[in-house]
Amino acid sequence: MVGMSTTGNAHAETVQHRLTVETVEIAPNTTAIRCLDWDRDRFDIEFGLQNGTTYNSYLIRGEQTVLVDTSHQKFRQLYLETLKGLINPKAIDYIIVSHTEPDHSGLVEDVLQLAPRATVLASKIALQFLEGLVHDPFSKRIVKSGDRIDIGKGHEIEFVSAPNLHWPDTIFSYDRKTEVIYTCDAFGMHFCDNRTFDEDLEAIEADFRFYYDCLMGPNARSLLNAMKRMGELGKIKIIANGHGPLLYHHLDVLTECYQNWSQRQAKAETTVGLFYVADYGYSNLLVQAIGEGIQKTGVAVEMIDLSTAEIQEIQELAGRAAGLIIGMPPTTSVAAQASISSLLSVVKDKQAVGLFECFGGDDEPVDTIRRKFIDLGVKEAFPAIRIKDVPGASAYQLCTEAGTDLGQLLTRERNIKQIKSLDVNMEKALGRISNGLYIVTTKKGDVSSAMLASWVSQASLQPLGFTIAVAKDRAIDTLMQIGDRFVLNVLEEGNYQELKKQFLKRLHPGADRFAGVRTQTAKNGSPILTDALAYMECEIQSSLECSDHWILYCTVEDGRVSKPDGLTAVRHRKVGNYY
């Protein structure tokens, strides 16, 4: 054990939402302040959480005192009371802001009011953001890779620039005495647990990977650069992250996972560049939803902030990317306007471009920029996404579907080549496995979706359960997570062609998949197809990653047959290497 945990004050915002704070000595003169959000089930709107999350802050005490990051506004009273219990805030000399996303910097202004002589250490971009968040003047200093501060008692802290992880302003901080590196979002996970460290690898590995895919994977190249700089610092004993358990017991295994995942992502044959203005309107959330959809298809994504990146960096990515996604910048941003012009100067007619509005109040008109790209002969990846209200679940689902459509468009030729490369006898043999025909329908909040399925098989008797294979590049994937409910509709032999045709059609992102189809509403809220032979209301209990598919084990909660003498439609394939 590196340190012992002591539980701090507990508080509940509502009966359903538990908030607690723990303080833990993780190294000499080093305390973690862990704010545990036990019941949080969504993060950044577009992806769900299974195990809550934590917001981690750290206090380092030498001859001078350093606070690394703060916490979310929801923990304001709890966090400030805990901090006062550990130290007189007036004694804080430095506040390191690893990046300015509100879940880490939401209480910086409050802490500065208690520690008015503290100097804020952050990247140049972060300090620019903070000036808009903190209403009173404050002492500040820009730090970058190689910069150091000596706070006494052997604690010398060195900084590492780590832009785009997952915001453009990120820095890491490394304490040479304790060999602890503070990485904020990087190497984190949304996993709420009383255990401070990564003791149970099996318990956290799914959340660790999911977090990487959603937040870190889109900037794999930036992550590899940051890890290279980390390797030059010296020995690292603990990775003190911003979310979830700290990495100590399995640090080598989990950092190797990051290395391998990022190398595969960076070497992907196809890349899409996502260009946006960070912290403008809802751009951060919308671009992440689009990126998540693209990544489902095995296409790599890289994100660049148009307002802060160098023109050379923007043109380098645009020159090698197969597709470009552009969030509308504010008309008042001179830097962003210049960046758009630089994109127009290097775009090629073989590339696909998609545009989206950010709902920031001053968006550049989407039609003006769209026309400029169309005039250059560039194909449109999807109809421009126009955000006219505060985006909700349906808007984020639309973005995810748009990203998936673009990824499928870019990988179609590659997938055809892979299909043709298989042994003809093997693929014909595999094709002799026959399957029934089903349609999965689901609804969560205002978002509904459906897909034609044939890889379905009963898997248990008590309870009644079955497995279903869902391709990773299906947009419906976001509505088919553990705990989600759906309806499995069984198609009838001799009476399924119209339904099959309807649910095989390619639709524009956001289009109503159920238009013109007769439906009823199941007890779990999902649509039942009135013309189906039978239906079952189901809940997803577990999932298994299986190459390019997820295998979902589901239990049946209710069901009915509309025609007792009807037979299930069966599909016979000639080959087994495509649907």
Coordinates of C-alpha atoms in Angstrom, one line a residue:
M1 CA 0.0 0.0 0.0
V2 CA 1.2 3.5 -0.8
G3 CA -1.2 5.3 1.4
M4 CA -4.2 4.9 3.8
S5 CA -7.6 6.3 3.0
T6 CA -9.7 8.4 5.4
T7 CA -13.3 9.1 4.4
G8 CA -14.3 12.8 4.6
N9 CA -17.7 14.4 4.8
A10 CA -20.6 12.8 2.9
H11 CA -23.5 14.7 1.3
A12 CA -26.4 13.8 -1.0
E13 CA -27.7 16.3 -3.5
T14 CA -30.8 14.2 -3.9
V15 CA -31.8 10.8 -2.7
Q16 CA -30.5 9.3 -6.0
H17 CA -27.3 11.3 -6.2
R18 CA -24.6 10.5 -3.6
L19 CA -21.5 12.8 -3.3
T20 CA -18.7 12.0 -1.0
V21 CA -15.1 13.2 -0.5
E22 CA -12.1 11.2 0.6
T23 CA -8.6 12.4 1.5
V24 CA -5.7 10.0 1.0
E25 CA -1.9 10.3 1.6
I26 CA -0.5 8.9 -1.6
A27 CA 3.1 9.8 -1.1
P28 CA 5.3 11.9 1.3
N29 CA 3.7 15.3 1.8
T30 CA 1.2 14.5 -0.9
T31 CA -2.6 14.2 -0.4
A32 CA -5.2 13.3 -2.9
I33 CA -8.6 14.9 -2.5
R34 CA -11.0 12.5 -4.2
C35 CA -14.5 13.8 -4.9
L36 CA -16.7 10.7 -5.6
D37 CA -19.8 11.1 -7.7
W38 CA -21.3 7.7 -7.2
D39 CA -24.5 7.9 -9.3
R40 CA -23.5 10.0 -12.3
D41 CA -24.7 8.1 -15.3
R42 CA -23.7 10.5 -18.2
F43 CA -20.6 12.4 -19.0
D44 CA -20.2 15.0 -21.7
I45 CA -23.8 14.2 -22.7
E46 CA -23.0 11.7 -25.4
F47 CA -21.8 8.7 -23.6
G48 CA -23.2 6.8 -20.6
L49 CA -21.4 5.7 -17.4
Q50 CA -21.9 2.4 -15.7
N51 CA -19.9 3.1 -12.5
G52 CA -20.1 6.8 -11.7
T53 CA -16.9 8.9 -11.6
T54 CA -14.5 10.8 -9.4
Y55 CA -12.8 14.2 -9.7
N56 CA -9.3 14.1 -8.3
S57 CA -7.4 17.0 -6.8
Y58 CA -4.0 17.0 -5.1
L59 CA -2.1 18.9 -2.4
I60 CA 1.7 18.9 -2.3
R61 CA 3.4 20.4 0.8
G62 CA 7.1 21.3 0.7
E63 CA 8.4 24.6 2.1
Q64 CA 5.8 26.0 -0.2
T65 CA 2.4 24.5 -1.0
V66 CA 0.9 23.5 -4.3
L67 CA -2.7 22.6 -5.2
V68 CA -3.0 20.5 -8.4
D69 CA -6.5 21.1 -9.9
T70 CA -9.7 21.6 -8.0
S71 CA -13.1 20.0 -8.6
H72 CA -16.6 20.2 -10.0
Q73 CA -18.9 23.0 -8.9
K74 CA -21.4 20.4 -7.5
F75 CA -18.7 19.6 -4.8
R76 CA -18.2 23.3 -3.9
Q77 CA -19.1 23.1 -0.2
L78 CA -17.7 19.6 0.4
Y79 CA -14.5 20.3 -1.4
L80 CA -13.8 23.7 0.2
E81 CA -14.5 22.3 3.7
T82 CA -12.2 19.4 3.1
L83 CA -9.4 21.7 1.8
K84 CA -9.7 23.9 4.9
G85 CA -9.5 20.8 7.1
L86 CA -6.2 19.9 5.5
I87 CA -4.5 23.3 5.3
N88 CA -5.1 27.0 5.8
P89 CA -5.9 28.0 2.2
K90 CA -3.9 31.3 2.6
A91 CA -0.8 29.1 2.8
I92 CA -1.3 27.9 -0.8
D93 CA 1.5 29.3 -3.0
Y94 CA 0.7 27.8 -6.4
I95 CA -2.4 26.4 -8.0
I96 CA -1.6 24.2 -11.0
V97 CA -4.5 24.1 -13.6
S98 CA -3.9 21.0 -15.7
H99 CA -6.6 22.2 -18.0
T100 CA -9.7 24.4 -17.8
E101 CA -12.6 21.9 -18.3
P102 CA -15.1 22.8 -15.6
D103 CA -14.9 19.4 -13.9
H104 CA -11.3 20.2 -12.9
S105 CA -11.2 24.0 -12.8
G106 CA -14.8 24.7 -11.6
L107 CA -13.6 25.8 -8.2
V108 CA -10.5 27.8 -9.1
E109 CA -12.2 31.1 -8.5
D110 CA -13.4 29.9 -5.1
V111 CA -10.0 28.7 -4.0
L112 CA -8.4 32.0 -5.2
Q113 CA -10.8 33.9 -3.0
L114 CA -9.4 31.9 0.0
A115 CA -5.8 32.0 -1.3
P116 CA -5.5 35.5 -2.8
R117 CA -1.6 35.4 -3.0
A118 CA -1.5 32.1 -4.9
T119 CA 0.0 32.0 -8.4
V120 CA -1.9 30.1 -11.0
L121 CA 0.5 27.9 -13.2
A122 CA -1.0 26.8 -16.5
S123 CA -0.4 26.8 -20.3
K124 CA -0.9 30.0 -22.2
I125 CA -4.2 28.8 -23.6
A126 CA -5.5 27.8 -20.2
L127 CA -4.7 31.1 -18.7
Q128 CA -6.6 32.9 -21.5
F129 CA -9.6 30.7 -20.7
L130 CA -9.3 31.3 -17.0
E131 CA -9.3 35.1 -17.5
G132 CA -12.8 34.7 -18.7
L133 CA -13.8 32.4 -15.8
V134 CA -12.2 34.3 -12.9
H135 CA -13.7 37.7 -12.4
D136 CA -11.0 39.3 -10.3
P137 CA -7.3 39.8 -11.3
F138 CA -5.0 37.0 -10.1
S139 CA -1.3 36.2 -10.2
K140 CA -0.4 33.8 -13.1
R141 CA 2.5 32.3 -14.9
I142 CA 2.7 30.4 -18.2
V143 CA 4.4 27.1 -18.0
K144 CA 5.5 24.7 -20.8
S145 CA 7.6 21.6 -21.3
G146 CA 10.9 21.7 -19.3
D147 CA 9.8 24.5 -16.9
R148 CA 10.3 23.7 -13.2
I149 CA 9.4 25.1 -9.7
D150 CA 11.2 24.1 -6.5
I151 CA 8.9 24.1 -3.5
G152 CA 11.5 22.8 -1.1
K153 CA 12.0 19.5 0.9
G154 CA 13.1 18.0 -2.3
H155 CA 9.9 18.6 -4.2
E156 CA 10.9 19.9 -7.7
I157 CA 8.0 19.9 -10.1
E158 CA 8.6 19.8 -13.8
F159 CA 5.9 20.5 -16.4
V160 CA 5.1 18.7 -19.7
S161 CA 3.0 20.2 -22.4
A162 CA 0.3 17.7 -23.5
P163 CA -2.1 19.6 -25.8
N164 CA -5.3 18.0 -27.0
L165 CA -5.6 15.5 -24.2
H166 CA -8.5 16.0 -24.5
W167 CA -8.5 19.9 -24.5
P168 CA -5.9 22.0 -26.2
D169 CA -4.6 23.5 -23.0
T170 CA -3.5 20.4 -21.1
I171 CA -0.2 20.1 -19.1
F172 CA 1.2 17.3 -17.0
S173 CA 3.1 18.0 -13.7
Y174 CA 5.9 15.6 -12.4
D175 CA 7.2 15.7 -8.8
R176 CA 10.8 14.5 -8.9
K177 CA 10.9 13.7 -5.2
T178 CA 7.8 11.4 -5.1
E179 CA 8.0 10.3 -8.7
V180 CA 4.3 11.1 -9.1
I181 CA 3.0 12.5 -12.4
Y182 CA -0.3 14.4 -12.4
T183 CA -2.0 13.8 -15.8
C184 CA -5.6 15.2 -15.4
D185 CA -7.8 13.5 -18.0
A186 CA -5.1 11.2 -19.5
F187 CA -4.9 7.7 -18.0
G188 CA -8.2 8.2 -16.2
M189 CA -11.5 6.4 -16.2
H190 CA -15.0 7.0 -15.1
F191 CA -15.0 4.5 -12.2
C192 CA -16.2 5.4 -8.7
D193 CA -14.8 3.2 -5.9
N194 CA -13.5 3.6 -2.4
R195 CA -10.2 2.0 -3.4
T196 CA -7.8 4.8 -4.2
F197 CA -5.6 2.8 -6.5
D198 CA -6.0 0.3 -9.3
E199 CA -6.0 -2.8 -7.1
D200 CA -8.6 -4.7 -9.1
L201 CA -7.5 -4.7 -12.7
E202 CA -10.5 -6.9 -13.9
A203 CA -13.0 -4.4 -12.3
I204 CA -11.6 -1.3 -14.0
E205 CA -10.3 -2.5 -17.4
A206 CA -13.6 -2.1 -19.3
D207 CA -14.1 1.5 -18.0
F208 CA -10.4 2.3 -18.7
R209 CA -10.7 1.2 -22.3
F210 CA -14.1 2.9 -22.8
Y211 CA -12.7 6.1 -21.4
Y212 CA -9.7 5.9 -23.8
D213 CA -11.9 5.3 -26.8
C214 CA -14.1 8.2 -26.0
L215 CA -11.6 10.8 -24.9
M216 CA -8.0 9.9 -25.7
G217 CA -8.2 7.8 -28.9
P218 CA -9.3 10.8 -31.1
N219 CA -5.8 12.4 -30.4
A220 CA -3.6 9.3 -30.5
R221 CA -0.7 11.1 -32.0
S222 CA -0.8 13.8 -29.4
L223 CA -0.9 11.1 -26.7
L224 CA 2.1 9.3 -28.1
N225 CA 4.0 12.6 -28.1
A226 CA 3.0 13.2 -24.5
M227 CA 4.1 9.7 -23.4
K228 CA 7.4 10.2 -25.1
R229 CA 8.0 13.3 -23.0
M230 CA 6.9 11.4 -19.9
G231 CA 9.5 8.7 -20.7
E232 CA 12.2 11.4 -20.6
L233 CA 11.3 12.5 -17.0
G234 CA 12.6 9.5 -15.2
K235 CA 11.0 6.8 -13.1
I236 CA 7.2 7.2 -12.6
K237 CA 5.8 5.4 -9.5
I238 CA 2.2 6.7 -9.6
I239 CA 0.1 8.3 -12.3
A240 CA -2.2 10.7 -10.4
N241 CA -5.1 11.1 -12.9
G242 CA -8.1 13.3 -12.8
H243 CA -10.8 10.6 -12.8
G244 CA -11.1 7.2 -11.2
P245 CA -8.5 5.1 -9.3
L246 CA -4.8 6.3 -9.5
L247 CA -2.5 4.0 -11.4
Y248 CA 0.1 2.2 -9.2
H249 CA -0.4 -1.6 -8.9
H250 CA -0.8 -2.1 -12.6
L251 CA 0.8 1.1 -13.9
D252 CA 3.1 -0.7 -16.4
V253 CA 0.2 -2.8 -17.8
L254 CA -2.2 0.1 -18.2
T255 CA 0.4 2.5 -19.7
E256 CA 1.4 -0.2 -22.2
C257 CA -2.2 -0.5 -23.2
Y258 CA -2.3 3.3 -23.9
Q259 CA 0.9 2.9 -26.0
N260 CA -0.4 0.0 -28.0
W261 CA -3.9 1.4 -28.6
S262 CA -2.4 4.8 -29.6
Q263 CA 0.1 3.3 -32.0
R264 CA -2.6 1.2 -33.7
Q265 CA -4.8 4.3 -33.9
A266 CA -2.0 6.5 -35.3
K267 CA -1.1 3.9 -37.9
A268 CA -4.7 3.4 -39.1
E269 CA -4.9 3.5 -42.9
T270 CA -7.6 6.2 -42.8
T271 CA -7.8 9.4 -40.7
V272 CA -10.4 12.1 -40.4
G273 CA -9.3 15.6 -39.2
L274 CA -11.8 17.3 -36.8
F275 CA -11.3 21.0 -36.8
Y276 CA -13.2 23.2 -34.3
V277 CA -12.9 26.0 -31.8
A278 CA -12.6 24.6 -28.3
D279 CA -14.9 26.0 -25.6
Y280 CA -17.1 27.8 -28.1
G281 CA -20.8 27.0 -27.9
Y282 CA -21.3 23.3 -27.7
S283 CA -18.4 22.5 -30.1
N284 CA -16.5 20.3 -27.6
L285 CA -19.5 18.0 -27.1
L286 CA -20.6 17.9 -30.7
V287 CA -17.2 17.2 -32.1
Q288 CA -16.7 14.3 -29.6
A289 CA -20.0 12.8 -30.6
I290 CA -19.0 12.9 -34.3
G291 CA -15.6 11.5 -33.5
E292 CA -17.1 8.7 -31.5
G293 CA -19.2 7.7 -34.5
I294 CA -16.2 7.8 -36.9
Q295 CA -14.1 5.6 -34.5
K296 CA -16.8 2.9 -34.5
T297 CA -15.8 2.2 -38.1
G298 CA -12.1 1.7 -37.4
V299 CA -11.1 5.1 -38.8
A300 CA -8.7 7.2 -36.8
V301 CA -9.6 10.8 -35.8
E302 CA -7.4 13.7 -34.8
M303 CA -8.7 17.0 -33.3
I304 CA -7.3 20.5 -33.8
D305 CA -8.4 23.8 -32.3
L306 CA -8.7 26.3 -35.1
S307 CA -8.1 29.2 -32.8
T308 CA -4.8 28.1 -31.3
A309 CA -3.1 25.7 -33.7
E310 CA -0.3 26.7 -36.0
I311 CA -1.3 27.0 -39.7
Q312 CA 1.4 24.5 -40.6
E313 CA -0.1 22.0 -38.1
I314 CA -3.6 22.5 -39.6
Q315 CA -2.5 22.0 -43.2
E316 CA -0.4 19.0 -42.3
L317 CA -3.4 17.1 -40.9
A318 CA -5.7 18.4 -43.7
G319 CA -3.3 17.2 -46.3
R320 CA -3.2 13.6 -45.2
A321 CA -6.7 13.2 -43.9
A322 CA -9.3 11.3 -46.0
G323 CA -12.1 13.4 -44.5
L324 CA -12.5 16.8 -42.7
I325 CA -15.1 17.7 -40.1
I326 CA -15.3 21.4 -39.4
G327 CA -17.2 23.1 -36.6
M328 CA -18.4 26.6 -37.4
P329 CA -16.0 29.2 -35.7
P330 CA -17.2 32.5 -34.3
T331 CA -17.2 35.3 -36.8
T332 CA -15.1 37.4 -34.4
S333 CA -12.2 34.9 -34.2
V334 CA -9.5 36.2 -36.6
A335 CA -7.3 33.2 -36.0
A336 CA -10.1 30.7 -36.7
Q337 CA -11.0 32.6 -40.0
A338 CA -7.4 32.3 -41.1
S339 CA -7.4 28.6 -40.3
I340 CA -10.5 28.0 -42.4
S341 CA -8.7 29.8 -45.3
S342 CA -5.7 27.5 -44.8
L343 CA -8.0 24.5 -45.0
L344 CA -9.5 25.7 -48.2
S345 CA -6.0 26.1 -49.7
V346 CA -5.0 22.5 -49.2
V347 CA -8.3 20.5 -49.5
K348 CA -8.4 17.9 -52.3
D349 CA -11.3 16.8 -54.4
K350 CA -11.0 13.1 -53.2
Q351 CA -11.7 14.2 -49.6
A352 CA -15.0 14.2 -47.9
V353 CA -16.0 17.3 -45.8
G354 CA -18.7 17.5 -43.1
L355 CA -19.8 20.8 -41.4
F356 CA -21.7 21.4 -38.1
E357 CA -22.9 24.5 -36.2
C358 CA -21.8 25.0 -32.6
F359 CA -24.7 27.1 -31.3
G360 CA -22.3 29.6 -29.8
G361 CA -24.3 32.7 -30.7
D362 CA -21.9 34.0 -33.3
D363 CA -21.4 31.1 -35.7
E364 CA -19.9 31.7 -39.1
P365 CA -22.8 31.0 -41.6
V366 CA -22.6 27.3 -42.5
D367 CA -23.8 27.8 -46.0
T368 CA -21.1 30.3 -46.9
I369 CA -18.3 27.9 -45.9
R370 CA -20.1 24.9 -47.4
R371 CA -20.4 26.6 -50.8
K372 CA -16.6 27.3 -50.8
F373 CA -15.8 23.6 -50.3
I374 CA -18.4 22.4 -52.8
D375 CA -17.0 24.8 -55.4
L376 CA -13.6 23.1 -55.0
G377 CA -15.2 19.8 -56.0
V378 CA -15.1 18.3 -52.5
K379 CA -17.8 15.7 -51.8
E380 CA -20.1 16.4 -48.8
A381 CA -19.8 13.7 -46.1
F382 CA -23.3 14.3 -44.7
P383 CA -25.8 17.2 -44.8
A384 CA -24.6 20.1 -42.7
I385 CA -25.7 19.7 -39.1
R386 CA -27.6 22.8 -38.1
I387 CA -28.0 23.3 -34.3
K388 CA -30.9 25.7 -33.6
D389 CA -31.4 24.9 -30.0
V390 CA -29.4 23.7 -27.0
P391 CA -28.4 20.3 -28.2
G392 CA -30.0 17.3 -26.4
A393 CA -29.7 13.5 -26.8
S394 CA -31.2 13.5 -30.3
A395 CA -28.7 16.1 -31.5
Y396 CA -25.8 14.1 -30.2
Q397 CA -27.2 10.9 -31.7
L398 CA -27.4 12.7 -35.0
C399 CA -23.8 13.7 -34.7
T400 CA -22.8 10.1 -33.9
E401 CA -24.7 8.8 -36.9
A402 CA -23.1 11.4 -39.2
G403 CA -19.7 10.3 -38.0
T404 CA -20.5 6.6 -38.5
D405 CA -21.8 7.3 -42.1
L406 CA -18.6 9.2 -42.9
G407 CA -16.4 6.3 -41.5
Q408 CA -18.4 3.7 -43.5
L409 CA -18.0 5.8 -46.6
L410 CA -14.3 6.0 -46.2
T411 CA -13.8 2.3 -45.4
R412 CA -16.1 0.8 -48.0
E413 CA -13.3 0.2 -50.6
R414 CA -10.9 -1.2 -47.9
N415 CA -13.6 -3.6 -46.7
I416 CA -14.3 -4.9 -50.2
K417 CA -10.6 -5.7 -50.6
Q418 CA -10.6 -7.6 -47.3
I419 CA -13.6 -9.6 -48.4
K420 CA -12.0 -10.6 -51.7
S421 CA -8.8 -11.7 -50.0
L422 CA -10.5 -14.6 -48.0
D423 CA -10.2 -18.2 -49.2
V424 CA -13.2 -18.9 -51.4
N425 CA -13.9 -22.4 -50.0
M426 CA -13.7 -21.2 -46.4
E427 CA -16.1 -18.4 -46.9
K428 CA -18.6 -20.6 -48.7
A429 CA -18.4 -23.1 -45.9
L430 CA -19.0 -20.4 -43.2
G431 CA -21.9 -19.1 -45.2
R432 CA -23.8 -22.4 -44.7
I433 CA -24.6 -21.3 -41.1
S434 CA -28.2 -20.2 -41.3
N435 CA -29.9 -17.6 -39.1
G436 CA -33.3 -16.2 -38.4
L437 CA -34.3 -12.7 -39.3
Y438 CA -35.0 -10.1 -36.6
I439 CA -35.3 -6.4 -36.2
V440 CA -33.9 -4.8 -33.0
T441 CA -35.8 -1.6 -31.9
T442 CA -34.9 0.6 -29.0
K443 CA -35.7 4.0 -27.6
K444 CA -33.8 6.0 -24.9
G445 CA -35.3 9.4 -24.0
D446 CA -36.0 11.1 -27.3
V447 CA -33.7 9.0 -29.3
S448 CA -34.9 5.8 -31.1
S449 CA -33.1 3.5 -33.5
A450 CA -33.4 0.1 -35.1
M451 CA -31.4 -2.5 -37.1
L452 CA -31.9 -5.7 -39.0
A453 CA -30.2 -8.6 -37.2
S454 CA -29.7 -12.2 -38.0
W455 CA -26.9 -13.3 -35.6
V456 CA -29.2 -14.1 -32.7
S457 CA -29.1 -17.3 -30.6
Q458 CA -30.7 -18.5 -27.4
A459 CA -28.0 -18.8 -24.7
S460 CA -29.7 -19.7 -21.4
L461 CA -32.9 -21.2 -19.9
Q462 CA -32.9 -19.8 -16.4
P463 CA -33.3 -17.0 -16.8
L464 CA -34.4 -17.0 -20.4
G465 CA -31.7 -15.3 -22.4
F466 CA -30.0 -15.1 -25.8
T467 CA -27.0 -13.5 -27.5
I468 CA -27.0 -11.0 -30.3
A469 CA -24.0 -9.8 -32.3
V470 CA -23.9 -6.0 -33.0
A471 CA -21.3 -4.6 -35.4
K472 CA -19.1 -1.9 -33.8
D473 CA -19.8 0.5 -36.6
R474 CA -23.6 0.5 -36.1
A475 CA -25.0 3.8 -34.9
I476 CA -27.4 1.9 -32.6
D477 CA -24.4 0.8 -30.6
T478 CA -24.7 3.8 -28.3
L479 CA -28.2 2.7 -27.3
M480 CA -27.2 -0.9 -26.7
Q481 CA -25.1 -0.7 -23.6
I482 CA -25.2 -2.9 -20.4
G483 CA -28.5 -2.1 -18.6
D484 CA -30.3 -0.8 -21.8
R485 CA -33.6 -2.2 -22.8
F486 CA -34.9 -3.0 -26.3
V487 CA -37.3 -5.1 -28.3
L488 CA -36.4 -8.0 -30.5
N489 CA -38.9 -8.3 -33.3
V490 CA -39.1 -11.7 -35.0
L491 CA -39.9 -11.5 -38.8
E492 CA -42.3 -14.0 -40.4
E493 CA -41.4 -16.3 -43.2
G494 CA -43.2 -15.1 -46.4
N495 CA -44.2 -11.7 -44.8
Y496 CA -40.9 -9.9 -44.1
Q497 CA -39.8 -8.2 -47.3
E498 CA -41.3 -4.8 -46.7
L499 CA -39.9 -4.6 -43.1
K500 CA -36.5 -5.9 -44.3
K501 CA -36.4 -3.3 -47.0
Q502 CA -37.4 -0.5 -44.6
F503 CA -34.7 -1.3 -42.1
L504 CA -31.9 -1.9 -44.7
K505 CA -32.4 1.6 -46.3
R506 CA -29.6 4.1 -45.8
L507 CA -31.0 7.2 -44.3
H508 CA -29.6 10.6 -43.7
P509 CA -28.3 11.1 -40.1
G510 CA -31.2 12.0 -37.8
A511 CA -33.9 10.7 -40.2
D512 CA -36.9 8.9 -38.7
R513 CA -36.2 5.2 -39.1
F514 CA -39.8 4.3 -38.3
A515 CA -41.5 6.6 -40.8
G516 CA -44.5 4.8 -42.4
V517 CA -44.0 1.7 -40.2
R518 CA -46.9 0.5 -37.9
T519 CA -45.7 0.4 -34.3
Q520 CA -46.9 0.0 -30.7
T521 CA -45.0 0.9 -27.5
A522 CA -43.6 -1.8 -25.3
K523 CA -43.6 -1.7 -21.5
N524 CA -39.9 -0.7 -21.7
G525 CA -40.7 2.2 -24.0
S526 CA -39.2 0.7 -27.2
P527 CA -41.2 0.4 -30.4
I528 CA -42.9 -3.0 -31.2
L529 CA -43.3 -3.7 -35.0
T530 CA -47.0 -4.4 -35.4
D531 CA -46.4 -6.6 -38.4
A532 CA -43.8 -8.8 -36.7
L533 CA -44.5 -12.5 -36.0
A534 CA -43.4 -12.1 -32.4
Y535 CA -41.6 -9.8 -30.1
M536 CA -39.6 -10.0 -26.9
E537 CA -38.8 -7.2 -24.4
C538 CA -35.2 -7.6 -23.4
E539 CA -32.5 -6.1 -21.2
I540 CA -28.7 -6.3 -21.9
Q541 CA -26.9 -8.0 -19.0
S542 CA -23.3 -8.2 -20.3
S543 CA -21.1 -7.8 -23.4
L544 CA -18.1 -9.4 -24.9
E545 CA -15.8 -7.7 -27.4
C546 CA -15.4 -10.0 -30.4
S547 CA -13.2 -8.5 -33.1
D548 CA -15.5 -6.3 -35.2
H549 CA -18.6 -7.1 -33.2
W550 CA -20.0 -6.9 -29.7
I551 CA -21.6 -10.1 -28.4
L552 CA -24.4 -9.0 -26.1
Y553 CA -26.0 -11.4 -23.6
C554 CA -29.7 -10.3 -23.0
T555 CA -32.5 -11.6 -20.8
V556 CA -36.1 -11.7 -21.8
E557 CA -38.6 -9.8 -19.6
D558 CA -41.8 -10.2 -21.7
G559 CA -43.0 -11.3 -25.1
R560 CA -45.9 -12.4 -27.3
V561 CA -46.5 -14.3 -30.5
S562 CA -49.1 -12.7 -32.9
K563 CA -49.5 -15.8 -35.1
P564 CA -49.1 -19.1 -33.2
D565 CA -48.7 -21.1 -36.5
G566 CA -46.3 -18.6 -38.1
L567 CA -42.7 -19.6 -38.9
T568 CA -39.6 -17.4 -38.3
A569 CA -38.0 -16.0 -41.5
V570 CA -34.7 -17.7 -42.1
R571 CA -31.8 -16.3 -44.1
H572 CA -29.4 -18.6 -46.0
R573 CA -26.2 -17.0 -47.2
K574 CA -23.8 -18.3 -49.8
V575 CA -20.7 -16.9 -48.2
G576 CA -19.8 -16.1 -44.6
N577 CA -17.5 -13.0 -45.0
Y578 CA -20.2 -10.3 -45.3
Y579 CA -23.9 -9.9 -44.4

